[in-house]
Amino acid sequence: YLLCASGDFVKMYSVATEETLRLMGGHADLVTGIQLNPHNHVQLYSSSLDGTIKLWDFMDGIPIKTFTVGSKLLALYALARFEDSVFVVIPKRGERATFQLVSVKLTKAAGQDLEAKELSVVLDGVDASPKSIAFGREGEYVASVKEIDLQVYFFKQKQLNRFCVSAVKTKSGNNQFTCIACHPTEDCIATGHADGKIRIWRNFYHKKEYTYSTLHWHHDTVMDLAFSVEGDSLLSGGVESVLVLWHNQSEYEKDFLPRLGSPIEYISMASDGTLCCTLHTDNRITIINSNLRFARSIQGLIKSADIKTGLVVDPRTKALVLNGEPGHLQFYCLQSDQQLFSLDIVQRQYIHQAGLNQADLVKVAFSARGKWLATVEEREEVTDPELQLKLWFYDEEAQSFKLNTRINMPHEDQITDLCFRDMDELEDDSVILVTTGRDCVFKVWVIVEDTDPEAQQSVSWSCDFIGSYHNYQATNCCFSEDGSLLAVSFEETITVWDSVTWDLKCTFCHPPGKIRNICFGRLTCSKYLIGVSDDGFLCCWNLLSCALEWSAHLNILVLQPDPLSEYIAAVSWLSKESSLFVFKPNEPRPIYIQRNLCREKIQLAAFIPRDEPETVGSEKYLWLRRSQLFFLTDTQELMTLSTKSLQERLTPASKQLAVEESLPVTPFSLLLGKHRRQQSQDDIDLGKLFVRNKCEQDSPAVKELLHTPAHVLPSASFLCPIFINSLLISKENKSAEEVADEVEMESEKTKDDSDEERDVTEMEQEDTSPLELFGEMTCKLPKYQEKELRKIRKVDYSWISAF
Amino acid sequence: MGEFEVHRVRFFGLVPAGIRCLACQPHGARLALARTDGAVEIYNFAANYFQEKVIPGNQARSVEALCWVAGDRLFGAGLGGEITEYDLFRLCVAHSVDGGGGPIWSMAANNSGTQLAIGCEDGSVKLFQVVPGGIQFGQNLNRQKGRILCLSWHPSDTHIAAGSIDVVRVFNVSSGQTVQRIMMNYRVHKVKRECIVWSIAFLSSGTVVTSDSFGRVQFWDWERGTLQESHTVSTSAVLSLSVSEKEDSIIVGTSTGATYQFQLLPVKTGSLEKRWVRTKPFQHHTHDVRAVAHSSTALISGGLDAQLVIRPLVEKMQKKGYDAALRKFTFPHRCLVSCARKARLLLFQFSQHLELWRLGSTDKTGEDGEVLPLCRMPEHLVQLKSKGPEHICCSCVSPCGSWVAYSTASRFHLYEVQYNGDSVSVKKVPKVPKLLLPAYQLQFSADSGSLFIASAQGSVHVLQLLEPGGCKHLHTFRPLSGCPEAVYLLAASADGHWLAAVGGDWAIHIYNLKCFKHHCTVPTYNCAVTALAIHPVTNNLVIAYSDQQLFEFSIPEKQYTAWSRMVQNSGLHKVWLERDSPITHITFNPKNPSHILLHDIYMFCILDKSLPLPDDSDLLMNQTTLKQLPETARQWQLHAFKICKKFQPLLFADLLDENCLVMVERPIMDFKTQLPLPIQQKKFGT
């Protein structure tokens, strides 16, 4: 098994199948360290920023004991030599940014919740990173590095030795320490440095006659080091995404495992030495055999350097689509926390080196049904930026996107936005793509039939119309729901264009701020256009009256309409905290406000349609019924809002609504404890159990078959097809049912929607009276809508019960 | 600092010879070094690694191995097949004996200092008895094929380990039999390549350490013939290896220019199990490190790039400071350039010839730092080739430029140079008096009327030069007490009254030239003199010692001057004392009597006696900060040392007239290009 700290949880993966076997939650804050109990190999200690140490039985996933220490715990170490104490790193009292290593005595008293207040300081002035402390041979000494100092403390002699490397920053880089590892059997310490060197220290019990040798292969910071179990080889990893195996600490005997995909953050060895695993900056764990062969990998949401594409939902798979590996687009399934696939867009070799300008994916858009995918890649360079617009066609047979058209330099300058015309019912060739660029124009691209018989494909894309407005830079574009109108924002002005004739219909302006984001309202509110300007105004214009309906003073960073309802989510950034506002364009009052959503800036948001609408008790959360809102913060943590109280989520808390950190995108996972039993019997047992359960649930036929005595059964040839059919058909039925229902529901809904829309437009046509009537109307509308929704809900329920 | 017109001379094409072998005196304080051209140099550890003695090389005599025997006798052996003993007083070959086995590749002396073993081309190992006044052939050990490239005695003197090609043999000294053969096998893709054992060491524990051409350092048990440990330190050959006296540390040098230290360290605290661990790697050389030595406090390495690198072991030092600094010597610690001030000529001394150049001139003046255009290019006037295989040991040109003298180990030559417009003619002066040779230093008097020749046993000969083209031996000065060592530095006063001479015992004798009498002796200071000069106005003798101390001695008053006492009382600046190269030349500015001009390899300094000395809190190199200060503030910041580091490496600096300096530089890159190409190595990022 592989254990990994991830967010507030400890995850247990199976090494054999890469599955997440168990999720152990209970900490109220980040888990900072996990360690196997050296005296009981099925127990695990975990420490957290909430100041507690928990002892788990990870085979059953139950917490055994909780020790409350009191202060933040930043790292945890457990040693066989010290029976009843563990070592933790805590911030020093009264001083900022200084940390100390203390040993904590764990009381043996009975009871679940215990206090552990017996602290004794071992080392002062240590680094907060758990990689900077290591315990040597049988716990004889502890070594810690910080900046340019190495401290070694011998427990027996109670002697503290300090060494430092020269602080001079040479031309080859600085030689600050980054990580440390201790030899398991010899008195030998390996340290990694920021300039890529590894130093092997020996003889460090003498203050003066210590000595070290240097191994140098990495060209950039050594991120982590690990000794093999016998200590005859050393593993190191860094930005190069190459795992280096040094034999006998010799500079000339080394092996490499290259192309691991992304920089290595942590390295951990299995206790029996057969496996090692590396944790990468892009949120992936790679398991590697002892003969340095890649075995398998556990992949979460890839953390890429910069999410330029935004959060986009693939209409086909309902997966979240965003930048993955450099130059790739990742399709990430939220339900299973798994990467579905990764699409190579740039199709160029990526070089892991700082300071290189390499082509990267910046924009992505899907057509309404996911048939077309448009991507923009660019290479930033001052003199001549490279731009490419690529259009991908979804190939049903290959079940993947195929490149259809590539357009070099679609605009003279950076592309700021692109969108497809969302028209579900219309024919394929009416799909229109609009791109806006810094070169002050927007371009319309359409599909044309290829007349060239040589061409392998029948259709390709070409430019149809170029529009501009007073030579302002085009910043955003957006189609109305029915696709008849296109809104393009030019700095401070929003222009609305007819999508058939490409005539400028009207302009909206709200100086002095430049427009940051625009969107049309949906369903009942499709007559509204929402714009956000960077001087802190949210404006809503009525497209029929061409007048400002209402505006609010809010510094909105993210504006995200829900594709399935008329709700629009806006995230504001005010006084160092993000707040969420959900509103309908037709009423100036937000229907939902969540202040203090999180500390970080929220960069992006996306509504992901739910597979099945959730039952929502309170009216407040009505907007979450059809789809779920996900946020991506600056630190690339993906968050979602959930209506369920945390009680259902293992932790006792009485909050009505909580932000759940569903995915650990940053590598919180500090330590990868791992354990493998001799012959993973439990694995097999578990598997069996699982199979049996399934059988029992699945089909009574099988059950019958198994329970009937053999001598009463008919011949095997007769039973076989029944047996197989019983297994097959039931599943097929289920999936077919599901699909059918879904489709049905969707069509129903669209019908409803269109009805609704028509109603609304009718109403609006009636409603040409002055603004006093507006309030009345807004009162009316919700009622009407509620009815509609209720109807939908009824349908939904029936669907569920049918299933 | 004052403004000078500077002749920046870069046409001295000196290429120092590569270092072939090194030998540390056992328990002693000296290091013997042999260069590829056969020159042998002695460095004194006590005198801050000053290059104390130079035995000039000989084209016919290469040195492949050097060893110290019985404390202070130095033997060398080379491909000429001869074993040579050097006379360290007279700095010449004392006697040599033919080895009788063809070219000699290696030589080692036993611990008791009674026997020398040589390894020859024909595969024989021969033992020689060391007797007073020479050596005698002792015995032949069991001869086998293959040249013996390296030898090492067991510390108990009972066995010898010899490294050859593909094999290491261990001999029993008393029986002369081979008692163990160790094969150094190495296979690459089933093709067997020959493995050259470049260096060997026999430890008292019975471990034989070898370094070979495959970049390995291996530890063998000689009795069983088994490999104990093997460390690959390099992709190319490991050429040299040296063990410390305590046998807990080894330094190896590779052909890529890197050196590595191996240390015998306990595996765990307190446990007896020890293991050799490769520690500190250093890359100071660009070429093969052919020789390494392990003194008790430092790792010393010498390479074909002519660099001698002395890396002190910091952990053995009591405190950080002067002794703990890394030093690199590339150029000799003496002047190979002499200058005819009036005639504006420079004489460059090479190992086999001399070059006489006339300096260029300009008619422009310019700002500080400006490069002036030349109206006359520097001119190579004469090249004087010495005949025979012997190297030139010293040379000099007279201030008027019409006399050039040089000396080899066995002959002394004096030439008269005549200038007729553009043509130059050189005429050898006939009937040079037969003198006690060799000469170690030559010096013309300021009026070019006489020549002083430093000679052995502390004597100085005075020759009178006669026009046209003649000379006469006037007098020979000898120290009163007698001295076995040769004189290696001379200084004559401008008024022709005084002559100062320094011998190998570092005693400075001052002679009166008017009445040919010994005048006085400067109080002895226990350090090597690196440069001395007599002030033209005050007749004060300025002395620079290898520990960077400066003294001023008044010759008429026979005592140190008040300024010198003041300097000694207040002490020199810390940074000044921590410099690692000695002052090689001192001169004066007649216009400014308080100025002393001195230089070493890395800096040129004008010492202004009228200004206060800096204390340790002041910045020693303050010229650039002074430039930025306004005139009034500058006055407060001034101190006696005005240092210029613009010219590096500086081989010679002299004052031609009141405001004209000549600086002879030899940029390192210029002579690196003349060395053979180093081993190609792939460097990351290039």
mmCIF file of C-alpha atoms in Angstrom, chain B residues 552-675:
data_model
loop_
_atom_site.group_PDB
_atom_site.id
_atom_site.type_symbol
_atom_site.label_atom_id
_atom_site.label_comp_id
_atom_site.label_asym_id
_atom_site.label_seq_id
_atom_site.Cartn_x
_atom_site.Cartn_y
_atom_site.Cartn_z
ATOM 1 C CA GLU B 552 64.162 49.588 5.496
ATOM 2 C CA PHE B 553 67.767 49.532 6.549
ATOM 3 C CA SER B 554 69.982 52.576 6.451
ATOM 4 C CA ILE B 555 73.333 51.530 5.061
ATOM 5 C CA PRO B 556 75.348 54.555 6.213
ATOM 6 C CA GLU B 557 73.940 54.295 9.733
ATOM 7 C CA LYS B 558 74.002 50.481 9.809
ATOM 8 C CA GLN B 559 70.603 50.272 11.409
ATOM 9 C CA TYR B 560 66.908 50.060 10.584
ATOM 10 C CA THR B 561 65.364 53.404 9.795
ATOM 11 C CA ALA B 562 62.760 55.069 11.980
ATOM 12 C CA TRP B 563 60.090 54.370 9.400
ATOM 13 C CA SER B 564 60.962 50.686 9.416
ATOM 14 C CA ARG B 565 60.690 50.567 13.190
ATOM 15 C CA MET B 566 57.392 52.343 13.001
ATOM 16 C CA VAL B 567 56.144 49.797 10.504
ATOM 17 C CA GLN B 568 57.232 46.946 12.737
ATOM 18 C CA ASN B 569 55.566 48.486 15.758
ATOM 19 C CA SER B 570 52.246 49.170 14.145
ATOM 20 C CA GLY B 571 52.233 46.118 11.905
ATOM 21 C CA LEU B 572 51.208 45.869 8.305
ATOM 22 C CA HIS B 573 47.665 45.566 7.099
ATOM 23 C CA LYS B 574 46.069 42.120 7.451
ATOM 24 C CA VAL B 575 45.141 41.907 3.785
ATOM 25 C CA TRP B 576 48.680 42.794 2.805
ATOM 26 C CA LEU B 577 50.063 40.011 4.967
ATOM 27 C CA GLU B 578 47.604 37.483 3.582
ATOM 28 C CA ARG B 579 48.697 37.928 -0.021
ATOM 29 C CA ASP B 580 50.023 34.678 -1.377
ATOM 30 C CA SER B 581 52.694 35.714 -3.855
ATOM 31 C CA PRO B 582 56.020 37.275 -2.872
ATOM 32 C CA ILE B 583 57.285 40.722 -3.874
ATOM 33 C CA THR B 584 59.646 40.061 -6.765
ATOM 34 C CA HIS B 585 60.999 43.492 -7.569
ATOM 35 C CA ILE B 586 61.516 46.823 -5.814
ATOM 36 C CA THR B 587 62.334 50.127 -7.425
ATOM 37 C CA PHE B 588 62.203 53.834 -6.565
ATOM 38 C CA ASN B 589 61.055 57.084 -8.005
ATOM 39 C CA PRO B 590 63.932 59.581 -7.887
ATOM 40 C CA LYS B 591 61.513 62.490 -8.127
ATOM 41 C CA ASN B 592 59.601 61.349 -5.081
ATOM 42 C CA PRO B 593 62.085 59.985 -2.556
ATOM 43 C CA SER B 594 59.343 58.851 -0.223
ATOM 44 C CA HIS B 595 57.892 56.504 -2.822
ATOM 45 C CA ILE B 596 58.788 52.832 -3.004
ATOM 46 C CA LEU B 597 57.495 50.928 -6.020
ATOM 47 C CA LEU B 598 56.971 47.222 -5.515
ATOM 48 C CA HIS B 599 55.113 44.459 -7.261
ATOM 49 C CA ASP B 600 54.218 40.817 -7.111
ATOM 50 C CA ILE B 601 52.403 38.660 -9.649
ATOM 51 C CA TYR B 602 48.986 40.113 -8.920
ATOM 52 C CA MET B 603 49.516 43.730 -8.008
ATOM 53 C CA PHE B 604 51.655 46.801 -8.361
ATOM 54 C CA CYS B 605 52.010 49.004 -5.327
ATOM 55 C CA ILE B 606 53.405 52.441 -4.630
ATOM 56 C CA LEU B 607 54.286 52.700 -0.999
ATOM 57 C CA ASP B 608 54.275 56.307 0.135
ATOM 58 C CA LYS B 609 56.261 56.605 3.326
ATOM 59 C CA SER B 610 54.944 60.083 4.004
ATOM 60 C CA LEU B 611 51.405 58.878 4.468
ATOM 61 C CA PRO B 612 50.036 57.071 7.503
ATOM 62 C CA LEU B 613 49.853 53.293 7.475
ATOM 63 C CA PRO B 614 46.400 51.783 7.160
ATOM 64 C CA ASP B 615 45.029 49.835 10.084
ATOM 65 C CA ASP B 616 43.023 46.659 9.748
ATOM 66 C CA SER B 617 39.694 48.456 9.658
ATOM 67 C CA ASP B 618 40.684 50.465 6.594
ATOM 68 C CA LEU B 619 40.274 49.221 3.097
ATOM 69 C CA LEU B 620 43.681 48.275 1.711
ATOM 70 C CA MET B 621 42.724 48.378 -1.954
ATOM 71 C CA ASN B 622 41.086 51.793 -1.831
ATOM 72 C CA GLN B 623 42.064 53.323 -5.147
ATOM 73 C CA THR B 624 38.672 52.867 -6.783
ATOM 74 C CA THR B 625 36.786 54.270 -3.802
ATOM 75 C CA LEU B 626 39.156 57.186 -3.625
ATOM 76 C CA LYS B 627 38.447 58.068 -7.211
ATOM 77 C CA GLN B 628 34.787 58.542 -6.441
ATOM 78 C CA LEU B 629 35.415 60.826 -3.483
ATOM 79 C CA PRO B 630 35.692 64.598 -3.780
ATOM 80 C CA GLU B 631 39.126 66.131 -3.347
ATOM 81 C CA THR B 632 38.627 67.191 0.263
ATOM 82 C CA ALA B 633 37.306 63.872 1.481
ATOM 83 C CA ARG B 634 40.060 62.061 -0.332
ATOM 84 C CA GLN B 635 42.689 63.547 1.922
ATOM 85 C CA TRP B 636 41.258 61.764 4.934
ATOM 86 C CA GLN B 637 41.127 58.415 3.242
ATOM 87 C CA LEU B 638 44.681 58.345 1.933
ATOM 88 C CA HIS B 639 47.109 55.806 3.285
ATOM 89 C CA ALA B 640 50.564 54.569 2.424
ATOM 90 C CA PHE B 641 49.647 51.648 0.163
ATOM 91 C CA LYS B 642 48.483 52.593 -3.298
ATOM 92 C CA ILE B 643 47.702 49.378 -5.072
ATOM 93 C CA CYS B 644 46.899 48.789 -8.696
ATOM 94 C CA LYS B 645 45.648 45.412 -9.861
ATOM 95 C CA LYS B 646 45.074 46.326 -13.454
ATOM 96 C CA PHE B 647 48.051 44.382 -14.753
ATOM 97 C CA GLN B 648 47.873 40.656 -14.149
ATOM 98 C CA PRO B 649 49.854 38.453 -14.036
ATOM 99 C CA LEU B 650 52.650 40.952 -13.666
ATOM 100 C CA LEU B 651 56.093 39.526 -14.300
ATOM 101 C CA PHE B 652 58.061 42.725 -14.107
ATOM 102 C CA ALA B 653 57.537 46.416 -13.453
ATOM 103 C CA ASP B 654 60.115 49.149 -13.508
ATOM 104 C CA LEU B 655 60.321 52.901 -13.667
ATOM 105 C CA LEU B 656 61.954 54.118 -16.872
ATOM 106 C CA ASP B 657 61.999 57.775 -15.897
ATOM 107 C CA GLU B 658 60.062 60.055 -13.616
ATOM 108 C CA ASN B 659 56.667 59.448 -15.159
ATOM 109 C CA CYS B 660 57.083 56.442 -17.317
ATOM 110 C CA LEU B 661 56.531 52.857 -16.189
ATOM 111 C CA VAL B 662 57.026 49.577 -17.928
ATOM 112 C CA MET B 663 54.812 46.636 -17.003
ATOM 113 C CA VAL B 664 55.484 43.170 -18.377
ATOM 114 C CA GLU B 665 52.379 41.008 -18.358
ATOM 115 C CA ARG B 666 51.884 37.434 -19.413
ATOM 116 C CA PRO B 667 48.135 36.804 -19.689
ATOM 117 C CA ILE B 668 47.357 33.258 -18.602
ATOM 118 C CA MET B 669 45.191 32.638 -21.643
ATOM 119 C CA ASP B 670 48.071 33.515 -23.967
ATOM 120 C CA PHE B 671 50.275 30.801 -22.693
ATOM 121 C CA LYS B 672 47.465 28.300 -22.176
ATOM 122 C CA THR B 673 46.939 28.368 -25.918
ATOM 123 C CA GLN B 674 50.529 27.271 -26.399
ATOM 124 C CA LEU B 675 50.076 24.217 -24.213
#
